[in-house]
Structures are given as C-alpha cells and as structure tokens.
Coordinates of C-alpha atoms (C1' of nucleotides) in Angstrom, one line a residue:
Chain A
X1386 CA -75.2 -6.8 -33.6
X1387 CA -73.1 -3.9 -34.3
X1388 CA -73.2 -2.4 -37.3
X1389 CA -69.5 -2.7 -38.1
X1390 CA -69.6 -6.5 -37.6
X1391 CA -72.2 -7.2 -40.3
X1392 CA -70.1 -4.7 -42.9
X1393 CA -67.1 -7.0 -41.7
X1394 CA -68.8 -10.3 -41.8
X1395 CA -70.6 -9.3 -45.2
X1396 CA -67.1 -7.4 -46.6
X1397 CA -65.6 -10.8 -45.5
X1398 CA -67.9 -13.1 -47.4
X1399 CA -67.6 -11.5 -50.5
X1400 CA -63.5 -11.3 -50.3
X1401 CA -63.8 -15.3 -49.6
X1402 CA -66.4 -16.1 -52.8
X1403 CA -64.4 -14.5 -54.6
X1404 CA -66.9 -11.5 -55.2
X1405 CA -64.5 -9.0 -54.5
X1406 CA -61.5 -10.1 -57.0
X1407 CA -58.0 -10.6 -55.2
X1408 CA -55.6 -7.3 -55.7
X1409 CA -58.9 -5.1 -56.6
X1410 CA -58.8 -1.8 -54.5
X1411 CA -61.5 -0.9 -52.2
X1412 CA -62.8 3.0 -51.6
X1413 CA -63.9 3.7 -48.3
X1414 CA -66.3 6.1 -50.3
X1415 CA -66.8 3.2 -52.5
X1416 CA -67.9 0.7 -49.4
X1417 CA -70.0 3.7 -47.9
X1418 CA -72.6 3.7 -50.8
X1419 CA -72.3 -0.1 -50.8
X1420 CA -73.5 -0.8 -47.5
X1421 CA -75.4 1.9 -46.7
X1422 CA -72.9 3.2 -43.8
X1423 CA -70.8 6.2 -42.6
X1424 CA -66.8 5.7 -42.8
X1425 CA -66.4 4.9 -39.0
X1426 CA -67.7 1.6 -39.0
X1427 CA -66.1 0.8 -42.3
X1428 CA -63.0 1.4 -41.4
X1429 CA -63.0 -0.6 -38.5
X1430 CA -64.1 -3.7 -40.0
X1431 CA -61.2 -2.6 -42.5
X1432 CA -58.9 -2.5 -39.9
X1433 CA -60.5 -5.6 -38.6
X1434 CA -60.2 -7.7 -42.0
X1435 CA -56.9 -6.7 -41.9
X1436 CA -55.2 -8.1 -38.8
X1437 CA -57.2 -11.3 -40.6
X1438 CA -55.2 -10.8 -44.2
X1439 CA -58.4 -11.0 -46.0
X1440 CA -57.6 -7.0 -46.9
X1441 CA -54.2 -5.1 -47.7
X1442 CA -53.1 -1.6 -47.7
X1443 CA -51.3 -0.8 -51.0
X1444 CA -49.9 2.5 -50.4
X1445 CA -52.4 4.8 -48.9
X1446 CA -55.1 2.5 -50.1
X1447 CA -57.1 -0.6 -49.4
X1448 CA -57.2 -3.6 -52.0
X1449 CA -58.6 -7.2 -51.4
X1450 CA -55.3 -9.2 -50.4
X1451 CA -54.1 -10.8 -53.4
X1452 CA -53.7 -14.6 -53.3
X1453 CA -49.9 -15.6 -53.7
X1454 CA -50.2 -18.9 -55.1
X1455 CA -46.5 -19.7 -54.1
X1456 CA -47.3 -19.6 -50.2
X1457 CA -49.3 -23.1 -50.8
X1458 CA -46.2 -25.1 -50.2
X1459 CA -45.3 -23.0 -47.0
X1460 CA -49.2 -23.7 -46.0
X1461 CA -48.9 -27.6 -46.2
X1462 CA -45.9 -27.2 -44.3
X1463 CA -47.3 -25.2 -41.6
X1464 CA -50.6 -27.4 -41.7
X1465 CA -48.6 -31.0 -41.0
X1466 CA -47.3 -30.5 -37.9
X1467 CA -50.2 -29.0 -36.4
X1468 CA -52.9 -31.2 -37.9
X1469 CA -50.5 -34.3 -37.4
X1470 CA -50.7 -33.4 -33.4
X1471 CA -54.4 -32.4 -33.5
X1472 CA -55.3 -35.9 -34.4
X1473 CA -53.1 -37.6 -31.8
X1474 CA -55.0 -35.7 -29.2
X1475 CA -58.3 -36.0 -30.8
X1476 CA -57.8 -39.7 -30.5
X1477 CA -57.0 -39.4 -26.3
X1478 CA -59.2 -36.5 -25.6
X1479 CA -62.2 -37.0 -28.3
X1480 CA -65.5 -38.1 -27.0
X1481 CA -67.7 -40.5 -28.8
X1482 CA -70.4 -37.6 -29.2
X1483 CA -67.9 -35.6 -30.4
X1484 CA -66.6 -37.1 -33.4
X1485 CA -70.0 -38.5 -34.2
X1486 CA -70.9 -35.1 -34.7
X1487 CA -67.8 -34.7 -36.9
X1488 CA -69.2 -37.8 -38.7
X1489 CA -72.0 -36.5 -39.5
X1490 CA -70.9 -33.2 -40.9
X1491 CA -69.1 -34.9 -43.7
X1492 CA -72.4 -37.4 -44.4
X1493 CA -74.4 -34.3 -44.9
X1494 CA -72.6 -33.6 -48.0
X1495 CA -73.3 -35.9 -50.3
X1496 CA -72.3 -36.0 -54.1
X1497 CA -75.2 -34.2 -55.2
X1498 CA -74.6 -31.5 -53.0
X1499 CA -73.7 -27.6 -54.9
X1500 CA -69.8 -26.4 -55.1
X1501 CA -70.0 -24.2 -52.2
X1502 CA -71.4 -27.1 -49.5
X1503 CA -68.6 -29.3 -50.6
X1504 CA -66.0 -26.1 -50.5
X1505 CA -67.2 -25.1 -47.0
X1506 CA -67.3 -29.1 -45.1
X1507 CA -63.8 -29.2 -46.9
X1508 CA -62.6 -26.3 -44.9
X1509 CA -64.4 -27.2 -41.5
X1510 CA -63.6 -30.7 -42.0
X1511 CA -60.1 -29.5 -40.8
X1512 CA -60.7 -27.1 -38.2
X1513 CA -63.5 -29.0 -36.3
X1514 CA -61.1 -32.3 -36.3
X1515 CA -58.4 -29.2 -34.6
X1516 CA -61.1 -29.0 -32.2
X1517 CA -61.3 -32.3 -31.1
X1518 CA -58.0 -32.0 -30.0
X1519 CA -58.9 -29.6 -27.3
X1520 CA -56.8 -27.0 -27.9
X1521 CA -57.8 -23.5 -29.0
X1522 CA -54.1 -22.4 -30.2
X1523 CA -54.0 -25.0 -32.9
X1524 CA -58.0 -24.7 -33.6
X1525 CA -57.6 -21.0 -34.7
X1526 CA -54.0 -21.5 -36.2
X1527 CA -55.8 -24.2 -38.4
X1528 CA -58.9 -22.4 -39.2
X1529 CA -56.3 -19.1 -40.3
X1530 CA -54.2 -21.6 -42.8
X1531 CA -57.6 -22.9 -44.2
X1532 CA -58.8 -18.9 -44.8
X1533 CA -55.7 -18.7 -46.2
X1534 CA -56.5 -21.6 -48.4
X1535 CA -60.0 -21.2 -48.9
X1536 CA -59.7 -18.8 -51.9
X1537 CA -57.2 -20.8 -53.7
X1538 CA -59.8 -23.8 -53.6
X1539 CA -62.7 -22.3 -55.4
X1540 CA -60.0 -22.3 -58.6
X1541 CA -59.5 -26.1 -58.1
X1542 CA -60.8 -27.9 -60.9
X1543 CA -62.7 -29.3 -58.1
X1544 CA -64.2 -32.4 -60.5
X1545 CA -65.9 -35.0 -59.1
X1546 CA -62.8 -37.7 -58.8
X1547 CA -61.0 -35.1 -57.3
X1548 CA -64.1 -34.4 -54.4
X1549 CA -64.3 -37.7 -54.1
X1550 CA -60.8 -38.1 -53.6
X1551 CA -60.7 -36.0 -50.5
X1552 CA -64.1 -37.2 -48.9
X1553 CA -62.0 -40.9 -49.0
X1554 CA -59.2 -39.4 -47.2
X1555 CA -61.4 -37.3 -44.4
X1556 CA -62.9 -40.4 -43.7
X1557 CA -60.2 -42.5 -43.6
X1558 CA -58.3 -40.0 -40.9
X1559 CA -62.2 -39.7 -39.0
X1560 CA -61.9 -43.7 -38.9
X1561 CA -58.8 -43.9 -37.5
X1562 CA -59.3 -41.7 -34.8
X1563 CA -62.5 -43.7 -33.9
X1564 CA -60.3 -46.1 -33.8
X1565 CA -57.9 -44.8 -31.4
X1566 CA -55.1 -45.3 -34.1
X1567 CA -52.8 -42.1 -33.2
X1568 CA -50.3 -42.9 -35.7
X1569 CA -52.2 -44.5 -39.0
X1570 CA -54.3 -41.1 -37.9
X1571 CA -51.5 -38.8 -38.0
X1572 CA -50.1 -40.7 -40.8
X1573 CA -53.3 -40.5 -42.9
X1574 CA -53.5 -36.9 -41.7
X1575 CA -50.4 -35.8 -43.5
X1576 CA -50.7 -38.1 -46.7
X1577 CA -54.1 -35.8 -47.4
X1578 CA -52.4 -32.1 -46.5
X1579 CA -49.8 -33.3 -49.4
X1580 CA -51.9 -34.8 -51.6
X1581 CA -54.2 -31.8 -51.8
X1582 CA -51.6 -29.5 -52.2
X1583 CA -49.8 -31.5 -55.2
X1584 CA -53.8 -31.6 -56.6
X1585 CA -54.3 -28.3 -55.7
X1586 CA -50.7 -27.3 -57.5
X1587 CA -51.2 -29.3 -60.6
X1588 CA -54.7 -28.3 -61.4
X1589 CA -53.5 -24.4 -61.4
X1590 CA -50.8 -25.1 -63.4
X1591 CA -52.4 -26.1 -66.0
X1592 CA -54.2 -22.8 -65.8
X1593 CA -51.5 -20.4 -65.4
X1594 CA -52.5 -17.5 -67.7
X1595 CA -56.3 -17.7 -66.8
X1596 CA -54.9 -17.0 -63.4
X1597 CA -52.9 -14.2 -64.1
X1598 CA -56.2 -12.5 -65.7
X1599 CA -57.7 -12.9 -63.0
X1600 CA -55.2 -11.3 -60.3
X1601 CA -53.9 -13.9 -58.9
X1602 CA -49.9 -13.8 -57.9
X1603 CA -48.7 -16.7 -59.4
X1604 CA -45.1 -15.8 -58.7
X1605 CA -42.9 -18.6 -57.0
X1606 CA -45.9 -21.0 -58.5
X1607 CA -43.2 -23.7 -59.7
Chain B
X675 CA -45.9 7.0 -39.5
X676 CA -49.6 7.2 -38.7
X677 CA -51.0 8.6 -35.7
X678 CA -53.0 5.4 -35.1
X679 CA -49.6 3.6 -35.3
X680 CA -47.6 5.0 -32.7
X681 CA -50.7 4.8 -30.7
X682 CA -51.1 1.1 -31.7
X683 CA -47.2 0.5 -30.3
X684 CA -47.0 2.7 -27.6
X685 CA -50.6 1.0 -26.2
X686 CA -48.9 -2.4 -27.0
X687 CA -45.7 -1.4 -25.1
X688 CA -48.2 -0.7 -22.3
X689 CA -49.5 -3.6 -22.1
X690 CA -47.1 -6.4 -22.6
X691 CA -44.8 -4.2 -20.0
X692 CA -47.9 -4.5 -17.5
X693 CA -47.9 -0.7 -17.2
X694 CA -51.4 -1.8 -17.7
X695 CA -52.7 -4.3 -15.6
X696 CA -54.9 -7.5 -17.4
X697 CA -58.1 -7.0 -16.9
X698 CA -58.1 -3.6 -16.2
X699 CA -60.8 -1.0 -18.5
X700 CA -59.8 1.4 -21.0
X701 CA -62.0 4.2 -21.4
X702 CA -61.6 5.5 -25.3
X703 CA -62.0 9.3 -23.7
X704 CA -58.7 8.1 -21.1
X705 CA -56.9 7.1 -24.0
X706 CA -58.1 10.1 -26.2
X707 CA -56.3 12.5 -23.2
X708 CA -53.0 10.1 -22.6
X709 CA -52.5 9.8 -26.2
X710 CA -53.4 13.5 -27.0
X711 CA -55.1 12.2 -30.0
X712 CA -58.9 12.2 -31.2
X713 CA -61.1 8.6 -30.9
X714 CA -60.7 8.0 -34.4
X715 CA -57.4 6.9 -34.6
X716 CA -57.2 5.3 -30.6
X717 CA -60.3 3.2 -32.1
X718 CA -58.4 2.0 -35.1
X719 CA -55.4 1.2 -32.5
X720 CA -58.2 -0.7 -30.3
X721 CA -59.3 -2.7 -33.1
X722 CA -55.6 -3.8 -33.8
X723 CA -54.6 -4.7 -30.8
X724 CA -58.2 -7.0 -30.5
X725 CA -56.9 -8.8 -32.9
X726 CA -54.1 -9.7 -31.3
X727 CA -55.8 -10.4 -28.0
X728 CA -54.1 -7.9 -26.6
X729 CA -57.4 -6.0 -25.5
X730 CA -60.8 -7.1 -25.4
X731 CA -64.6 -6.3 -25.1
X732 CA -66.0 -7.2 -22.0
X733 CA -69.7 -6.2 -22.7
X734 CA -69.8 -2.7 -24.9
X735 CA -66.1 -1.8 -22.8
X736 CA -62.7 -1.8 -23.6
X737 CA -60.2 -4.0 -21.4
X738 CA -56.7 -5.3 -21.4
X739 CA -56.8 -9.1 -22.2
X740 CA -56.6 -10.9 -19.0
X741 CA -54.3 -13.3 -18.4
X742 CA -54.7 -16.8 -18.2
X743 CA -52.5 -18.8 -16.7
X744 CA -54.5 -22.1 -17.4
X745 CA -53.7 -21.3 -21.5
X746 CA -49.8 -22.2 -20.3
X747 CA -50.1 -26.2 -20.9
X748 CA -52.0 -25.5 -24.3
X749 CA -49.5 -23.0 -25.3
X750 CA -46.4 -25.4 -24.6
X751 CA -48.9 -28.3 -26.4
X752 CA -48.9 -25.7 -30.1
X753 CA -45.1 -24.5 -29.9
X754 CA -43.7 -28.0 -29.5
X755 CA -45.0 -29.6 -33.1
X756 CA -44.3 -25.8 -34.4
X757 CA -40.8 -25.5 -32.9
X758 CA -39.7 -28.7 -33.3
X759 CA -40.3 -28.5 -37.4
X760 CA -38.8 -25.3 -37.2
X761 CA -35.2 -26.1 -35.9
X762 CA -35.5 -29.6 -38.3
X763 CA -36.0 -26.9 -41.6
X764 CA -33.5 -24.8 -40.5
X765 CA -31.3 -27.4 -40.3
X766 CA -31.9 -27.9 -44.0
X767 CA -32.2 -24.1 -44.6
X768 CA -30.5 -21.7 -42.8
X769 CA -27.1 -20.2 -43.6
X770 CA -24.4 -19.7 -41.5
X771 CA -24.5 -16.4 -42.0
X772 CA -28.0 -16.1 -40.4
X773 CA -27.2 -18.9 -37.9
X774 CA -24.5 -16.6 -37.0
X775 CA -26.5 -13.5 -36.7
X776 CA -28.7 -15.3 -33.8
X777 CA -25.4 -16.6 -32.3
X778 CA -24.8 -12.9 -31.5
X779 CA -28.2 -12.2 -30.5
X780 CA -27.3 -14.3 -27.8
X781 CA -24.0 -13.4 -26.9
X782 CA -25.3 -9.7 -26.8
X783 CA -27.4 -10.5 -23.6
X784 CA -24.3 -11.3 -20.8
X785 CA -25.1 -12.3 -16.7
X786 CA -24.6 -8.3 -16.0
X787 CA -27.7 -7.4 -18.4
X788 CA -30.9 -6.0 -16.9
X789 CA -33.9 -8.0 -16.5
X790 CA -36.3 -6.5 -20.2
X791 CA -33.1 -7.1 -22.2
X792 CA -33.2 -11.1 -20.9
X793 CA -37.1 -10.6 -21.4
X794 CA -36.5 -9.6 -24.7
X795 CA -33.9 -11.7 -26.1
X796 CA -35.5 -14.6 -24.5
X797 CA -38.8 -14.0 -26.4
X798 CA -36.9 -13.1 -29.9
X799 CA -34.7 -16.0 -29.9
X800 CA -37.7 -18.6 -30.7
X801 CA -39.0 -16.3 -33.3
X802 CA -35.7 -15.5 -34.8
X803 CA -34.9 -19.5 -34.9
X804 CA -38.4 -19.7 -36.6
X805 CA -37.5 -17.6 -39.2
X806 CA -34.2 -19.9 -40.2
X807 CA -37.3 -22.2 -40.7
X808 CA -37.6 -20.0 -44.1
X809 CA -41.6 -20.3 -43.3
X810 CA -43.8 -17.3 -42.9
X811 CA -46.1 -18.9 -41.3
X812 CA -44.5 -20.5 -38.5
X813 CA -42.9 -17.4 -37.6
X814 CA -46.3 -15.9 -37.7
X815 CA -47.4 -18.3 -35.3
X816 CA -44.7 -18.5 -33.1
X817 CA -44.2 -14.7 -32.6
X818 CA -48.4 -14.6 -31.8
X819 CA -47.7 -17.4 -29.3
X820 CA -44.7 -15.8 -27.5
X821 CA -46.4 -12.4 -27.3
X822 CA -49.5 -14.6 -25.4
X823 CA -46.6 -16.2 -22.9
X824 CA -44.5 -12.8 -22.7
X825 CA -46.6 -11.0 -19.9
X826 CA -46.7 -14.4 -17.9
X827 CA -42.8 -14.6 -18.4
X828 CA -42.4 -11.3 -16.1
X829 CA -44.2 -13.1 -13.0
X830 CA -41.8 -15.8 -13.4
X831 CA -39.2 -15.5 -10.5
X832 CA -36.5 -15.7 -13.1
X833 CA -33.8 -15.7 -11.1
X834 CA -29.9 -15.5 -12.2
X835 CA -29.7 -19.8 -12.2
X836 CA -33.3 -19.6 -14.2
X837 CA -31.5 -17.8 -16.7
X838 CA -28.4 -19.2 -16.5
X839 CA -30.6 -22.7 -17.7
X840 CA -32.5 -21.1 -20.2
X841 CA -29.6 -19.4 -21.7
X842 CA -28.2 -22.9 -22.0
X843 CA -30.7 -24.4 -23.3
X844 CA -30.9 -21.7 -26.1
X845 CA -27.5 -22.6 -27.0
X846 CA -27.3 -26.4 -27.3
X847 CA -30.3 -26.0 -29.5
X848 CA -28.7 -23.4 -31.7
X849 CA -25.4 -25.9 -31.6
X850 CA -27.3 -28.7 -32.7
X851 CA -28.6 -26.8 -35.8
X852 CA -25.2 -25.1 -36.6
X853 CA -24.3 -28.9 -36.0
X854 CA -26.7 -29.7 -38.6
X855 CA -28.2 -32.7 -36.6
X856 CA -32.1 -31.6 -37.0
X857 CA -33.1 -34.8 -34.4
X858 CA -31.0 -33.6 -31.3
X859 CA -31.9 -30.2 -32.3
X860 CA -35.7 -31.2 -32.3
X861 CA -35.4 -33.0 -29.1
X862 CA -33.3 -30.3 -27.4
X863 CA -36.6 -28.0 -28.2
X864 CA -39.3 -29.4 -27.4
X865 CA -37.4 -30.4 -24.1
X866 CA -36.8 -26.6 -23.5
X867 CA -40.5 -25.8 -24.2
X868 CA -41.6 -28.6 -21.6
X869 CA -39.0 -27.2 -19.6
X870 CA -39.6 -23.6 -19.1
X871 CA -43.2 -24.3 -19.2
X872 CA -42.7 -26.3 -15.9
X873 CA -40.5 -23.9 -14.1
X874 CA -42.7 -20.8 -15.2
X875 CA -45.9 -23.4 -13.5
X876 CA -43.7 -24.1 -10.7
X877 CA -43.0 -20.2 -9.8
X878 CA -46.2 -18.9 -10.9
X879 CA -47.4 -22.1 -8.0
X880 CA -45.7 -20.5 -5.2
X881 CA -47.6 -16.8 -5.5
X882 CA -51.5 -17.6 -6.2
X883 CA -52.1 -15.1 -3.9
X884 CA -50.0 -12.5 -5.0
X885 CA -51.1 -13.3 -8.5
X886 CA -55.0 -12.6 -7.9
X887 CA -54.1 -9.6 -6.4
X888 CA -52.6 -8.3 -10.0
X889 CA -55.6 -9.1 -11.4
X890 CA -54.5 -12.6 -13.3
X891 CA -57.0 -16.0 -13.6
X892 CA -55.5 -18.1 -12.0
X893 CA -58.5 -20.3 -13.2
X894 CA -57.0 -23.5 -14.4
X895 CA -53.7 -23.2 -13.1
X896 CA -53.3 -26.7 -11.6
Chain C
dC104 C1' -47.3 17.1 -81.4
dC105 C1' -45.1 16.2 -77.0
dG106 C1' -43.9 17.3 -72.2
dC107 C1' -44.5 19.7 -68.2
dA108 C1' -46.7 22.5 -64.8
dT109 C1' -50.9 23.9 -62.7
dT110 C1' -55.2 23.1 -60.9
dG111 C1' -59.3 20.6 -59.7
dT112 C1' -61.0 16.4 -57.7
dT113 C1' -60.9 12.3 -55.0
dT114 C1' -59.0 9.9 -51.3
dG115 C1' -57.8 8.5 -46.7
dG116 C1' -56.5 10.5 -41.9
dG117 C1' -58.1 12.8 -38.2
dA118 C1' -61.4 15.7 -35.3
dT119 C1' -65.8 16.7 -33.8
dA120 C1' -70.9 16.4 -33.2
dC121 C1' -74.8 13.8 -31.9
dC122 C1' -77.2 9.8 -30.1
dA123 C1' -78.8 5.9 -27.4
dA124 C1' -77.7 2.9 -23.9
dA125 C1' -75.5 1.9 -19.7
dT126 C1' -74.0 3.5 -15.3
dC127 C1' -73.9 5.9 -11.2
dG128 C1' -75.9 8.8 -7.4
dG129 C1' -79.1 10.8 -4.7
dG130 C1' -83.2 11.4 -2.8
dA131 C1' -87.9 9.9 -1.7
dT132 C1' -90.4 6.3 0.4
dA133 C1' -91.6 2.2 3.0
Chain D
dT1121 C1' -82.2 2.5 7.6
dA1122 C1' -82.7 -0.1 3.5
dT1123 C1' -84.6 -0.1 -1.1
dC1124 C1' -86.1 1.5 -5.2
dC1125 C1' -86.6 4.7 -8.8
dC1126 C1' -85.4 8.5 -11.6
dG1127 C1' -82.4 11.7 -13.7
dA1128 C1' -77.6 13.3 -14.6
dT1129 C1' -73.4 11.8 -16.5
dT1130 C1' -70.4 9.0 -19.0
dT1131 C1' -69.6 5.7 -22.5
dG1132 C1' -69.2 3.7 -27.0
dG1133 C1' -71.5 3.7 -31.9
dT1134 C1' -72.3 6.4 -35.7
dA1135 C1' -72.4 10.4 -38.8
dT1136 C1' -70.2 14.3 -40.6
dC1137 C1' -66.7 17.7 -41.3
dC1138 C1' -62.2 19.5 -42.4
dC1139 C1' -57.6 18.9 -44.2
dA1140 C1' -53.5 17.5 -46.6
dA1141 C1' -51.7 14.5 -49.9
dA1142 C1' -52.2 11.9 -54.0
dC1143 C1' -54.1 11.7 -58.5
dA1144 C1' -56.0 13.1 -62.9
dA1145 C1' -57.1 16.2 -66.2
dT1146 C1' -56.3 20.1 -68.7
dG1147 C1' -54.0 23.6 -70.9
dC1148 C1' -49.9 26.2 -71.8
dG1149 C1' -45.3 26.4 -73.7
dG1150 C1' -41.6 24.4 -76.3

DNA sequence: CCGCATTGTTTGGGATACCAAATCGGGATA
DNA sequence: TATCCCGATTTGGTATCCCAAACAATGCGG
C-alpha cells in the first residue's frame, strides 16, 4: 500500500480515539518526524482527511477538526430519514445470509467485551444495516454521520445500563427486519437515533466544563 | 486564493461540463502543462476532486470518474427520504425572505435562457431548497448527490416541454412550502424526483449507442 | 517599565530532483 | 509473419529545496 494511505489511515485513527485532541494543530514538520515521511505524502493524506472533516485548516494551518457538540441534533435529523428507508429496503432486499451475518456482529460483543469493541459494533451496527438496503448512497452517507458521531461517543458516560440500552434496541430493529416488519422496523429505527441522541445530550451536559477543557465546541449545546 | 484551488475549480469545471470525457486518463505531467503549474499543487487538486468522485484511480493512473448510468435508480432512492424531509422543515423553518430569494432564482431563468443557465438553476434549486431545511447536513448531501446526477443531466434530451415540466414542477413545490402545507409539499417532491428520474431513463433509453460511444456505462441501465 | 519596530525562525506553498515500476516499441528469432 | 524479449520512455511516488508570509523574540526608544 502506498505510503500516503497508511499516514492517512494511521493520522485517521488517532483523530477518531481521540489521540490527537479535537481543535489541536498539526505541523506538517511535526507529522514528518512522526511518521517517518517526507511532506508529499503527508500532505496528501492531509488533504485527503480533509474532504473527510476529520482535519481543518485554521488559517494557513492544519488542526484536528474540532467536535461542535451542537451539530448532534442536525445529525439525528439527517440520520432518520435515511436509516428509516434503509430498513424498509433491508427488509424487501435483505437475504437471510445477510442479516445473519449482521446478527452475529452484534452477538460477538458481549458484556464483557472492552470500550472500544462496544464503540466500534455501535458504529457498524448502523452502517452494515445501510448496507442491507442495497444502496451505496445511503451506506456512505450513513457511515459519514456515524464518523461524525463517533468522537462524540467515546465522551458518553457509556455505563453499562446505557450499553445495554442500545444493544436492546439494535436488536429489536435486526428482529423486525427478520421479520419483514417494514414499519415496526422503521419505527424502531427512529425511536433509537432519538433516544441516543437525548442519552448522548444529557450525559454531556452534565459535563459541560470538563468538555470545554478538553476542546470540545460546546456552543449551541442547549 | 491558492494555486491548488483554482486548479481544483477550473479541473472541476472541466469535468462536470464534459470538456473531459468520463473515463478518460489524466496524466499529472498533462495537467502540469495545461495548468502551467508544478505537480505539487495539481496533486493536491487530484486528491480533492477523488474525494468527490469526481476523478479516480484506475490502477496507479489518474481518470475522470466514469459515469454510471445504472447509479440513477439508487440516486432517485437517497434524494427522496432526503428531499422529502427537507421541504417538510422548511416548511417549519424558512422565512419568507429566503423563500423569496429562491422564488427569484427561479424567475431569473426565463424560456429564452441558454441551455448551462437551465443546467444550473435546475441543479441549485434542490440544494438551495435544502438549505431552507436549516440542516447542514442535508444540504451536504443533496449538493454531493446532484453533482453525481449533473453530468448525466446534459445527455438528457431536455427539450423546451422537458423544461417547461420541470420548471413547473419546481414551482408547485416551492408554492406548497410558501403555502406552508409540508405534506403536499413532500408529495410534490418526491413525485418530481421519481419524475425526472424517469424521463432522464427514458431519453438516456433512446441513445445506448451514442452513449457508449462518449465513453459512459451503460452497465445497468435497464 | 511599557510599547513598538526589527529581525530571526518556523511554517506552509510550490518547484524540482530522483527513483522504481509500468508501458510501449522495435528488433531478433522461430 | 507472428511472437517474444529487452530496453527506452513515461508515469506516478517520494524526497528535498527554495521562497514568502506568519510568528515570536529581542532590543531599542519613549
């Protein structure tokens, strides 16, 4: 693989756990040293990284995008239409095979499992149900909304009602499209996208200032 | 601005104007003489436009995205839920001072106007309507999906009665918003999607051969 | 002691140099 | 004549170089 790629993919993962803090301002000199490159590659999987909004330019610099905790409504609101209509179709154009594979993405994870297993089948939960639907324009515009979202998540108080909580509800939208139940699906589907937000939303209020500290926007955060 | 933003735009211009055919290679040392710039920046540009889709790899080369005509159905499938939300929240949301300024937009383009200024306007009138939405990230979406449709949109035979429908169409939607009546409104859109998706089938149907020819799949196109 | 100008350093933007791999041609050979 | 092989050429990937602008530090003057 190219050499750009794995500073992207590696640049990538560290914006996404939160290695590299949101807002903090990246060097290409900096970067250089750190992975052991020349500029020409780093600055394309800069460039890259930012058609994706994971990185920002500030000026005549480059800084991890900050997260803007106030776009999270916007987000639900985007995610409901889109995920409402991917389970419709799942449930006409989903094979047997395929949801069974879905199926057994979420029973790998089971309550013992580390914080990052449970933060990454929360996030592919939702794009590989986009998949079932068949259609490629709602697949990546999910799996962009849950990038989006992926940061934001790691800050969740993320307890073990809450997991729990959601596991429930993926499974409950997984057994109603095995079910052929379009509507209870698509019903189901949206009940979750709220309820995570308003989880999502109280849990950082309650945490407002330890936020701020640590560079996140929490402007328009009502 | 930026030398790797002008070429970023003018490339883009290029393209969606098919002054570059789909499909067809871009050498970074032809670019390097037509834009009278070094690689360094026409890379950067490169990389932007990939992720758009704009341009492509096709092994270690360079080459304008294809087009294919088969992604029509799917794209009609992701603006409807999209659109359809969009005109019921602007319903809720939009002025009538902003309603307004898309009421012009509209009026500006009259029977006599040439053909890229009905292109145009046509394209920008769903993505300004998206925006009464208030939500950043269906106008995101919606302006990345009608940049996908735009090249296919010049094949179309669009004719004056072609236009004349879609113009209508256009404005009974905007009516039923100014109307406030977000159900008609939503019904009137996704009809128009379903719509112009059928006639842009139905002409793009009558050519295959022609279409080949300028280098477009026509993989898929039932 | 404070403020401002000047200068030295760092940064990103762009140009160029170099390399390895892929491609294309031409000629030798069966 | 058809085929295969080898070398010349072209390509994109990477490293490095130069430059102008932004920034910071420093020292001079009020």
């Amino acid at each position: 693989m190219s050499q750009m790629l794995q500073i992207h993919d590696q640049l990538r993962e560290m914006i996404l756990s939160l290695d590299l803090g949101p807002g903090e301002r990246l060097t290409e000199r900096w970067l250089e040293s750190r992975f052991e490159g020349s500029r020409t590659p780093i600055r394309a999987a800069l460039v890259r990284l930012e058609g994706e909004e994971l990185v920002r330019r500030d000026g005549r610099n480059w800084i991890v995008a900050p997260i803007d905790l106030g776009e999270l409504e916007a987000l639900a609101e985007f995610r409901i239409p889109l995920e409402t209509t991917a389970v419709r179709l799942a449930c006409a154009r989903a094979s047997a095979a395929d949801i069974a594979g879905v199926e057994e993405m979420l029973d790998a994870c089971q309550s013992g499992a580390p914080r990052e297993e449970w933060h990454r089948v929360g996030t592919d939960f939702h794009v590989e149900i986009a998949r079932l639907s068949g259609n490629p324009f709602i697949v990546k515009a999910i799996a962009g909304a849950m990038t989006r979202l992926s940061r934001a998540r790691w800050l969740e108080v993320w307890t073990e009602p809450s997991r729990e909580q959601a596991w429930r509800e993926h499974r409950r939208i997984l057994g109603f499209i095995k079910a052929d139940d379009p509507e209870a699906a698509a019903r189901e589907a949206a009940d979750h996208i709220t309820d995570t937000r308003d989880r999502l939303l109280r849990s950082l209020n309650e945490d407002r200032r330890g936020l701020r500290a640590r560079g996140f926007a929490v402007i328009g955060l009502r």
